[in-house]
Coordinates of C-alpha atoms and ligand atoms in Angstrom, one line a residue:
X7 CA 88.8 111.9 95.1
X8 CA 87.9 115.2 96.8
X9 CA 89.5 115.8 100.0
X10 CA 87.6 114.3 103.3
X11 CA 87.3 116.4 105.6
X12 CA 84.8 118.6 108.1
X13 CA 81.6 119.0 106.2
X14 CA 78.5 122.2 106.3
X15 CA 79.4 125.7 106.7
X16 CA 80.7 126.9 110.1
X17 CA 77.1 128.5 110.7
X18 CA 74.8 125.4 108.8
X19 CA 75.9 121.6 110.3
X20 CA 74.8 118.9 107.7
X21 CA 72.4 116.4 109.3
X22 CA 75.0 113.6 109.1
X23 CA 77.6 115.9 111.2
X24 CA 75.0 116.6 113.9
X25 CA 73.9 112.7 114.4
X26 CA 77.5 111.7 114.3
X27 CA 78.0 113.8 117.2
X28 CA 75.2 113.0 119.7
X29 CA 76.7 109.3 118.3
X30 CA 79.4 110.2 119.9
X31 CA 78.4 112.3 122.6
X32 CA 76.2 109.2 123.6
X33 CA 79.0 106.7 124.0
X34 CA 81.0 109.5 125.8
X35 CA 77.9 109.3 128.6
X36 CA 77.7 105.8 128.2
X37 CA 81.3 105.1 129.4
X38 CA 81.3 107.7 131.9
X39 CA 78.4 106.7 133.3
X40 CA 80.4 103.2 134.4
X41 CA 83.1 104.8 136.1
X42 CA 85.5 105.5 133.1
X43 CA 87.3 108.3 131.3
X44 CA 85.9 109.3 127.7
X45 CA 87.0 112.5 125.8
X46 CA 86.3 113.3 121.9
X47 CA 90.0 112.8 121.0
X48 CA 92.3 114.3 117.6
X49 CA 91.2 116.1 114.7
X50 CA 87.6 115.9 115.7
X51 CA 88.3 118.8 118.9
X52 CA 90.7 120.2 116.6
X53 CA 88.2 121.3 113.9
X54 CA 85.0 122.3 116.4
X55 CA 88.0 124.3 118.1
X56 CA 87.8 125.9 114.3
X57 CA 84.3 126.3 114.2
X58 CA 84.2 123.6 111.6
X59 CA 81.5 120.7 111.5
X60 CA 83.7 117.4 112.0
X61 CA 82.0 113.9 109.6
X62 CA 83.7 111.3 112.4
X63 CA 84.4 111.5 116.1
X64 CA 87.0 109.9 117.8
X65 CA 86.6 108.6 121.7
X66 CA 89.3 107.8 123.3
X67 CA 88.9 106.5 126.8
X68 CA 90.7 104.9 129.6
X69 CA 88.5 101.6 128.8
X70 CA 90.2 98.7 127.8
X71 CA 88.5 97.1 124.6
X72 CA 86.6 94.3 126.7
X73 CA 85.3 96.6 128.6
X74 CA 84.2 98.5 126.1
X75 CA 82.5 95.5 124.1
X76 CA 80.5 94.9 127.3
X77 CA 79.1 98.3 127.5
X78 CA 77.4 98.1 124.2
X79 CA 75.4 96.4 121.8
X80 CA 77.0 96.7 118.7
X81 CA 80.8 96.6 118.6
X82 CA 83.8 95.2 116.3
X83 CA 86.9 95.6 116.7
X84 CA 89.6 97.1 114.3
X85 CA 92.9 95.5 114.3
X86 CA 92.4 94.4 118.0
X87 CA 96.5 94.9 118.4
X88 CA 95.8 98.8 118.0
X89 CA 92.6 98.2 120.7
X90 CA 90.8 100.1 118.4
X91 CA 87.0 99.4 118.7
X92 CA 83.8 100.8 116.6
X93 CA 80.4 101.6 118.3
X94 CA 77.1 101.9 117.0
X95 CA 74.8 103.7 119.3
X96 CA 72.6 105.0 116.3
X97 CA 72.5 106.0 112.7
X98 CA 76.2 106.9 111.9
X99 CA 79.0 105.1 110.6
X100 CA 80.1 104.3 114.3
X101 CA 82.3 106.0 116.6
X102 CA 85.9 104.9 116.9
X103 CA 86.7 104.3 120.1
X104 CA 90.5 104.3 121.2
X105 CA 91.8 103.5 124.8
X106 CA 94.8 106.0 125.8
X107 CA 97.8 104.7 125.0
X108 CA 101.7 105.3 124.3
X109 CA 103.0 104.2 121.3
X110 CA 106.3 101.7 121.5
X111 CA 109.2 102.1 119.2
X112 CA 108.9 102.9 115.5
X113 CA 111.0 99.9 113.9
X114 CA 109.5 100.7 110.4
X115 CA 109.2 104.4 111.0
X116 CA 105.3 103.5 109.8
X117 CA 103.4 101.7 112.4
X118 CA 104.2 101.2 116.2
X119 CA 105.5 97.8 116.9
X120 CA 103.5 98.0 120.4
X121 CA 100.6 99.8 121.7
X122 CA 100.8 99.7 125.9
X123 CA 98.0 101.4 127.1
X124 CA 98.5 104.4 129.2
X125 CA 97.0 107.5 130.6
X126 CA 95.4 110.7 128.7
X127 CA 98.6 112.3 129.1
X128 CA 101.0 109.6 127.4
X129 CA 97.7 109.7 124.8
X130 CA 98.6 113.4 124.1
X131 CA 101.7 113.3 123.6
X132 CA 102.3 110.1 121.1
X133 CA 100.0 112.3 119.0
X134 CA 101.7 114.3 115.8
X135 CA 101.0 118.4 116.4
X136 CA 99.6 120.3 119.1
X137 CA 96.6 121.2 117.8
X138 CA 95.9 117.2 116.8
X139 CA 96.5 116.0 120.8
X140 CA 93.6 118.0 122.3
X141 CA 90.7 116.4 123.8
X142 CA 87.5 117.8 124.7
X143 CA 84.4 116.3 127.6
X144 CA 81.5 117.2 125.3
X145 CA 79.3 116.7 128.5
X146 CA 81.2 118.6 131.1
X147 CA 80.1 123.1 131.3
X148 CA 80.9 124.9 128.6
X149 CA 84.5 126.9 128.2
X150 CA 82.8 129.1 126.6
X151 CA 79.3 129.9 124.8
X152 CA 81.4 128.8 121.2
X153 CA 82.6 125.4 122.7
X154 CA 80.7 122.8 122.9
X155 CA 82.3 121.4 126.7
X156 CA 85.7 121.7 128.7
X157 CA 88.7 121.3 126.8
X158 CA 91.9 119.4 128.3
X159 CA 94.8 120.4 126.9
X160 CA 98.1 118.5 128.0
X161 CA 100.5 119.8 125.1
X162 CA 99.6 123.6 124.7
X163 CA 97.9 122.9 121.1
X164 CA 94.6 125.7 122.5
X165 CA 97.7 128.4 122.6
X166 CA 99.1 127.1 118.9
X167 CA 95.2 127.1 117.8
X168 CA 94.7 130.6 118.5
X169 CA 98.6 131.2 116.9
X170 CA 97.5 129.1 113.8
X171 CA 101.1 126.9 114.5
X172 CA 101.9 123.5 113.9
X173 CA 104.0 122.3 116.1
X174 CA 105.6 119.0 116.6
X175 CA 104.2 117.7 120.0
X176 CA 107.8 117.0 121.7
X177 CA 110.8 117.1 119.8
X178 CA 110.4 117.4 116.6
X179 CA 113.7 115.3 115.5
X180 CA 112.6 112.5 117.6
X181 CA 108.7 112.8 116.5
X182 CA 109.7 113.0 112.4
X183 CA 112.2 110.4 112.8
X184 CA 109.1 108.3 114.2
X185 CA 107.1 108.6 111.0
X186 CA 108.7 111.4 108.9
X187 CA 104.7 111.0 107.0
X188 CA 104.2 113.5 109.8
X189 CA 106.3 116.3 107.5
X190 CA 103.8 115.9 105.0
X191 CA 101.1 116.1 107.4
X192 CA 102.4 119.0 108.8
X193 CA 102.7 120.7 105.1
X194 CA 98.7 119.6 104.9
X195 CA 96.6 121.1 107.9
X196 CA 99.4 124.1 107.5
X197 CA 98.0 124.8 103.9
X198 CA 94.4 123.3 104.9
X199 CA 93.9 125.2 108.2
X200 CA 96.2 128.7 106.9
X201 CA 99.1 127.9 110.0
X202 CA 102.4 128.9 109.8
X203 CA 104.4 126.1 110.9
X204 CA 107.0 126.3 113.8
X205 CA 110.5 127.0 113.1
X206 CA 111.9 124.2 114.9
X207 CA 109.4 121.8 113.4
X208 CA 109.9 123.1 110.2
X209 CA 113.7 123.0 110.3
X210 CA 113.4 119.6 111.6
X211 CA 111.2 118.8 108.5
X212 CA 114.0 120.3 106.0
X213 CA 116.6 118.9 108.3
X214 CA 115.4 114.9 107.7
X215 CA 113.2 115.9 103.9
X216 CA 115.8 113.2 102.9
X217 CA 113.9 110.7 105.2
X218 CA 110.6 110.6 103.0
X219 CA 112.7 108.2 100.7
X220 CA 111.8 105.6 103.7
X221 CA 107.7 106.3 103.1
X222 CA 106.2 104.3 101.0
X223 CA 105.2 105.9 98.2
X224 CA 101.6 105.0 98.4
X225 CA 101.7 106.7 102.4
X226 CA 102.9 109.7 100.3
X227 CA 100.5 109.9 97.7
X228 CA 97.2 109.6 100.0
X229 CA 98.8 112.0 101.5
X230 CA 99.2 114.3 98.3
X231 CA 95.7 113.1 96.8
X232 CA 94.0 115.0 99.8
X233 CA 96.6 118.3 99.7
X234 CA 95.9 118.7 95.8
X235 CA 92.4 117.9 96.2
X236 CA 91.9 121.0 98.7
X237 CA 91.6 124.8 97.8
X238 CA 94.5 125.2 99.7
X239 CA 96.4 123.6 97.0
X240 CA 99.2 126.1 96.2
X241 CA 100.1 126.9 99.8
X242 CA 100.4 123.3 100.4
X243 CA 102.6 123.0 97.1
X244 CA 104.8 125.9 97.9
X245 CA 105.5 124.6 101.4
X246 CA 106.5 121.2 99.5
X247 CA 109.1 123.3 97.9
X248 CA 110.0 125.2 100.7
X249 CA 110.8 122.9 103.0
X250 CA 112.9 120.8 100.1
X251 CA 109.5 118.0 100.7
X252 CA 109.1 118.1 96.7
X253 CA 112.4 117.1 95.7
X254 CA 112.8 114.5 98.0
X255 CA 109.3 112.9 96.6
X256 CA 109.7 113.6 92.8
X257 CA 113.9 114.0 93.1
X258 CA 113.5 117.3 91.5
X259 CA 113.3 120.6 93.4
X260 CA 110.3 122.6 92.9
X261 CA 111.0 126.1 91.7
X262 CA 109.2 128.8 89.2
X263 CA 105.7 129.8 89.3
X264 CA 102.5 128.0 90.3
X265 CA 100.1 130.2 87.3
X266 CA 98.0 127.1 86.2
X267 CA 98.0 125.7 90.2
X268 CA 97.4 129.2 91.1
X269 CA 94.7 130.0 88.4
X270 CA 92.2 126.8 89.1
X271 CA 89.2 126.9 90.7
X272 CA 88.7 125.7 94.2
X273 CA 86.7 122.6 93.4
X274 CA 89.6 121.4 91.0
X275 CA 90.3 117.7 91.0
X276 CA 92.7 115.6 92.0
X277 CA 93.7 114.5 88.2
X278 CA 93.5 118.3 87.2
X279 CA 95.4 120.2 90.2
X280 CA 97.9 117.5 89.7
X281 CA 98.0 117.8 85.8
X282 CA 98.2 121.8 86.6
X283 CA 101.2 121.3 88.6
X284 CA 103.1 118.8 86.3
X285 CA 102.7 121.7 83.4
X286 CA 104.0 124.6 85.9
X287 CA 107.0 122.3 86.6
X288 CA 107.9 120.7 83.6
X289 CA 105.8 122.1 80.7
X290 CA 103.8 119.7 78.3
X291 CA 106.4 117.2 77.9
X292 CA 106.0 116.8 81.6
X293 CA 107.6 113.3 82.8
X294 CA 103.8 111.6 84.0
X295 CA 105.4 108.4 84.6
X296 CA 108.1 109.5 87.3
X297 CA 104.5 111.3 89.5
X298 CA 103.3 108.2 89.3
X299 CA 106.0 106.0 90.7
X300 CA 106.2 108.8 93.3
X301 CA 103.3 108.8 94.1
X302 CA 101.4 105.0 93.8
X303 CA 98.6 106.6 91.2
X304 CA 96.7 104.0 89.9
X305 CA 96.7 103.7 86.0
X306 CA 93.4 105.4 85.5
X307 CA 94.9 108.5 87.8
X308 CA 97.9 108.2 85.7
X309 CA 95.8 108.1 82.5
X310 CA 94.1 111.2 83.4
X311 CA 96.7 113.2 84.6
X312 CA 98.6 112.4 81.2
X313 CA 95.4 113.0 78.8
X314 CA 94.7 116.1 80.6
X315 CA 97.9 117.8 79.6
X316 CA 98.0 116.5 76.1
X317 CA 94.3 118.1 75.4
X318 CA 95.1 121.3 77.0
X319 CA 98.9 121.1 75.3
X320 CA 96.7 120.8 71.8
X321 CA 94.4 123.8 73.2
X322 CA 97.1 125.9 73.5
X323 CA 98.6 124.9 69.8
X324 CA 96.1 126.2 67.7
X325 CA 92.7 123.9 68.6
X326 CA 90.7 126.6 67.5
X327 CA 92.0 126.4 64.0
X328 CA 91.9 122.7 63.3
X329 CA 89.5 120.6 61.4
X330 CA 85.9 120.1 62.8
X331 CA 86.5 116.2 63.6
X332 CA 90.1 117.0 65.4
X333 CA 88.6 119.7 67.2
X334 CA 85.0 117.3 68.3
X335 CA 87.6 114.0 69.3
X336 CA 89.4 116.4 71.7
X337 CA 86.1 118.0 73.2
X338 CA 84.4 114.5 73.4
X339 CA 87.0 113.3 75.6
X340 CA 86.3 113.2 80.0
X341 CA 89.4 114.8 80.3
X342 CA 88.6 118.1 78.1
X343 CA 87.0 119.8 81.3
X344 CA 90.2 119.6 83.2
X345 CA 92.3 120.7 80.2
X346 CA 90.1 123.5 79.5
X347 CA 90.0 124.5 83.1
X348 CA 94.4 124.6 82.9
X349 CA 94.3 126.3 80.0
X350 CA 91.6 128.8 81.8
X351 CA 93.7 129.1 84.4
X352 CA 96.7 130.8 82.3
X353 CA 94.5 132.4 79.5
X354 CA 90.8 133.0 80.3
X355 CA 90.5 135.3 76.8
X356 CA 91.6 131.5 74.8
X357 CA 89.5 129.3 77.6
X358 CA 86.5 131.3 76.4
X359 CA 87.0 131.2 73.1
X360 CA 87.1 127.6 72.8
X361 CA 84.1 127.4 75.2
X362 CA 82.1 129.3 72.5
X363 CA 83.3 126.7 69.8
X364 CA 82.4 123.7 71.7
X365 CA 79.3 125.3 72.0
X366 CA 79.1 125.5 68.7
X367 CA 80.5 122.1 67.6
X368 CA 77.6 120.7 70.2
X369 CA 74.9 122.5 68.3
X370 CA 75.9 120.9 64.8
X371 CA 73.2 118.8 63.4
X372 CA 75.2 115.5 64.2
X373 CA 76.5 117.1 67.6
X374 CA 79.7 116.8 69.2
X375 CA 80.1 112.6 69.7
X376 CA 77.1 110.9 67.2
X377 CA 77.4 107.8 67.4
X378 CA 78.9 105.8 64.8
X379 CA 76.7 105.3 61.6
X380 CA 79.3 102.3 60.4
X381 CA 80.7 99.8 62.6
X382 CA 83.0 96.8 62.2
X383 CA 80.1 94.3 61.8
X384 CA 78.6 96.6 58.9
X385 CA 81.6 96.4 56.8
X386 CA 81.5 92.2 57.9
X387 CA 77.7 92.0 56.2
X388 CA 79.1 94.2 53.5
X389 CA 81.0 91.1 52.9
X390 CA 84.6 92.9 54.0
X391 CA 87.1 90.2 55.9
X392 CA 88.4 91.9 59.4
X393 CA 92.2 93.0 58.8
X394 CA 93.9 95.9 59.7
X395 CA 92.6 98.4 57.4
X396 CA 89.4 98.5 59.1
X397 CA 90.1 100.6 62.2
X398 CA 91.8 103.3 59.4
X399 CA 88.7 103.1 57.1
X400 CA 86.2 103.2 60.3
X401 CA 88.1 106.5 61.9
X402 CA 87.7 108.3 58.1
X403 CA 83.9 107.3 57.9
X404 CA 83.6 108.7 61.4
X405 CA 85.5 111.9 60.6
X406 CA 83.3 112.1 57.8
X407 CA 80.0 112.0 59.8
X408 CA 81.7 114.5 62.4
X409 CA 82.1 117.1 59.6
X410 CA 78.5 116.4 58.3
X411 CA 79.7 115.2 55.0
X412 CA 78.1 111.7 55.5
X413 CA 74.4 111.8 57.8
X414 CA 73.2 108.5 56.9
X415 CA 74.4 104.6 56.3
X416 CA 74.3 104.4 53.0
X417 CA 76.8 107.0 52.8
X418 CA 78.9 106.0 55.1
X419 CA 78.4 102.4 53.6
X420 CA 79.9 103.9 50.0
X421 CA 82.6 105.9 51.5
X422 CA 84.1 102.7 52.8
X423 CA 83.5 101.2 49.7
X424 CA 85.8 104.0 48.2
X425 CA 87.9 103.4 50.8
X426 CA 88.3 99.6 50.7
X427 CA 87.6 99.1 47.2
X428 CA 84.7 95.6 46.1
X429 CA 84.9 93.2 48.6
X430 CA 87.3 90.0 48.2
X431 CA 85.7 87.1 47.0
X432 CA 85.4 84.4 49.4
X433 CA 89.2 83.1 49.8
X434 CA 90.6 85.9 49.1
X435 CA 92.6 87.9 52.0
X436 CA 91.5 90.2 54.7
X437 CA 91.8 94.2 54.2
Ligands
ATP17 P1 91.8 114.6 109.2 O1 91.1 113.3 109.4 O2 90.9 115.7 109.0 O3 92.9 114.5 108.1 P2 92.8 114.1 111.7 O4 93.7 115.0 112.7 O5 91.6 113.6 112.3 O6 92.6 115.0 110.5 P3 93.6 111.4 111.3 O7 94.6 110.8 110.3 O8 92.2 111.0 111.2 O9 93.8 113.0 111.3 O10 94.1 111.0 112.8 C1 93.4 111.2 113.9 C2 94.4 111.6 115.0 O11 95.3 110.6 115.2 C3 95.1 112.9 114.7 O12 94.4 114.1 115.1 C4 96.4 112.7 115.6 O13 96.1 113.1 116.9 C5 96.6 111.2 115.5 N1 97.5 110.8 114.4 C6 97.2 110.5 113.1 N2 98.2 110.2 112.4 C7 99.3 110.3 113.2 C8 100.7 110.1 113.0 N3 101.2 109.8 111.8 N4 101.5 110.4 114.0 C9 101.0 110.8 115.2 N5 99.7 110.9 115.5 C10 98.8 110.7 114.5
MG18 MG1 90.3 112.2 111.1

């Protein structure tokens, strides 16, 4: 999954970015024009602030939800506890729409266990960082010819902007021992948006990293999915370890160098950044299982991950000079790219090499991944009972055809034969 996240260059908005905002700008009139409050809300003011293109607006409003419903056609609501509700004015995905509230208390240090609705001000402030709790009036005059309409700014998040800070809105403590998610938050638009993070949030962060323990570990691994997946990968990783974030989440402080993290390209992967960073820590006989448990991957993340440190462990140990069927297994494999692209990272001189011999290997007669000239139901017609020598007799044939020395059927069809000797007369037992 590649990170989400403000789309287009900062000069070039994508079409979809400039409909979701006149969306959005649209039910901002709407409700204003009945009398109410309504301000592009959160991360949305945040990254225009930036000069960055945001995908999805948020509205919040002094509305309540009914009132909202009323005002337009096409409305549901999301979790109507949160009073949440989503507008379609036009082609987007809808615009959230959120009336100000204050959270209640944080019994699960996850979810509020009340929403009471309140002003803009409480709105502000029950958000996470400065520079998340601004708002903007898209329709209001200009601040300024780069801002598209007033800014209102309750928490000082325009000042921490222009610093590049995160800060806690509040006290930190009290705000981390809320959600302490907000830590790795923090750690993520810090590495995302290049902020240094402020020293009393930050010592609050180091303060409670015990804390995470409480997150569950799937909260933590969206959460990591999106920091790995961004070019900002190794800052977000070293600020893991700085603020003592990585060994509360993998119980093993993170320390030594980041070459492979370091050395990928910006468009890495999830599966690959993360595979990078298991080999910096822990070498090839990396631990795969305790990242997932960490983390909640799902088995085919997990899968990945682990593959893509074996092929690139078997890169490094002498790939080049194995046989031509080892050598086209490994670079048929999805997760060869990623392994390559580690073993790049530390060795560009070996990553090229290799890239010449899979080049190679491709151009062979039979190519890199032929498909198989014998199969299980040949060696059943060549009168063969199933057993368990056939998945041995099946992966020589192949190997066979990967090297060239067999190109047709009737080859492979006598290797087997070598292999598995005349077939047992009927009654007899299976290979
Ligand atoms: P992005 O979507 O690019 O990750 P964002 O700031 O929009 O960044 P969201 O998770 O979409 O983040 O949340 C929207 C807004 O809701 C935030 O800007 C912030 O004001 C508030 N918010 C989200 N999560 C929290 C939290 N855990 N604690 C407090 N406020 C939060
Ligand atoms: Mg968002």
């Amino acid at each position: 999954m590649s990170e989400t996240g403000p789309t287009g260059s900062a000069e070039n908005p994508t079409g979809d970015a400039l409909r979701a905002r006149a969306d959005a700008v649209e039910v901002v009139r709407v409700l204003q024009a009945s009398g109410y409050k309504a301000l592009f809300a959160g991360g949305c003011v945040r990254d225009e602030l930036l000069g960055l293109h945001p995908k999805d607006f948020d509205v919040a409003t002094d509305a309540r939800p009914k009132d909202i419903a009323k005002l337009f056609r096409s409305t549901a609501h999301v979790g109507a506890h949160f009073g949440v509700v989503i507008v379609r004015t036009g082609p987007s995905e809808g615009v959230e729409v959120a009336t100000f509230r204050k959270d209640g208390s944080y019994s699960d240090k996850r979810r509020p266990d009340s929403v009471e609705f309140a002003d803009d001000i409480a709105d502000a402030n029950r958000r996470d960082f400065t520079i998340n709790a601004l708002f903007l009036d898209p329709l209001a005059a200009e601040d300024s010819p780069s801002i598209h309409g007033h800014v209102v700014d309750h928490v000082g998040g325009m000042r921490d902007l222009e610093d590049r800070l995160i800060r806690a809105v509040g006290n930190p403590e009290d705000r981390l021992a809320e959600d302490h998610l907000r830590a790795l938050r923090a750690v993520r638009f810090a590495a995302r948006f290049d902020c240094k993070i402020d020293p009393c949030t930050a010592g609050a962060i180091t303060e409670h990293a015990g804390d995470l323990a409480g997150v569950s570990a799937e909260r933590i691994g969206q959460e990591l999915r999106r920091m790995l997946s961004h070019s900002s990968r190794v800052r977000a990783v070293e600020l893991l370890a700085d603020l003592d974030l990585e060994r509360a989440i993998f119980s093993a402080p993170g320390s030594g160098s980041l070459s492979r993290l370091s050395g990928l390209e910006a468009g890495a992967d999830f599966p690959c950044a993360m595979a990078a960073w298991i080999i910096d820590r822990q070498g090839f006989a990396g631990e795969t299982r305790l990242y997932r448990d960490a983390l909640c991957l799902s088995n085919a993340e997990h899968d990945s991950i682990d593959a893509t440190i074996r092929i690139a462990r078997d890169l490094h140990a002498d790939w080049l000079g194995r046989p031509v069927a080892f050598q086209k297994r490994l670079a048929a494999k999805a997760e060869f790219g990623p392994a390559l692209a580690c073993v790049s990272a530390v060795d560009l001189s070996l990553a090229g090499r290799i890239s010449a011999r899979v080049a190679e290997l491709r151009a062979s007669p039979e190519g890199l991944e032929p498909k198989p000239l014998l199969t299980g139901e040949e060696l059943i017609s060549m009168g063969f009972r199933p057993g368990p020598a056939f998945k041995g007799v099946l992966s020589e044939v192949y190997d066979a055809q990967l090297e060239g020395r067999i190109s047709d059927l009737e080859g492979a069809k006598s290797a087997a034969q070598k292999l598995l000797g005349s077939p047992e007369p009927e009654g007899g037992s299976g290979v």
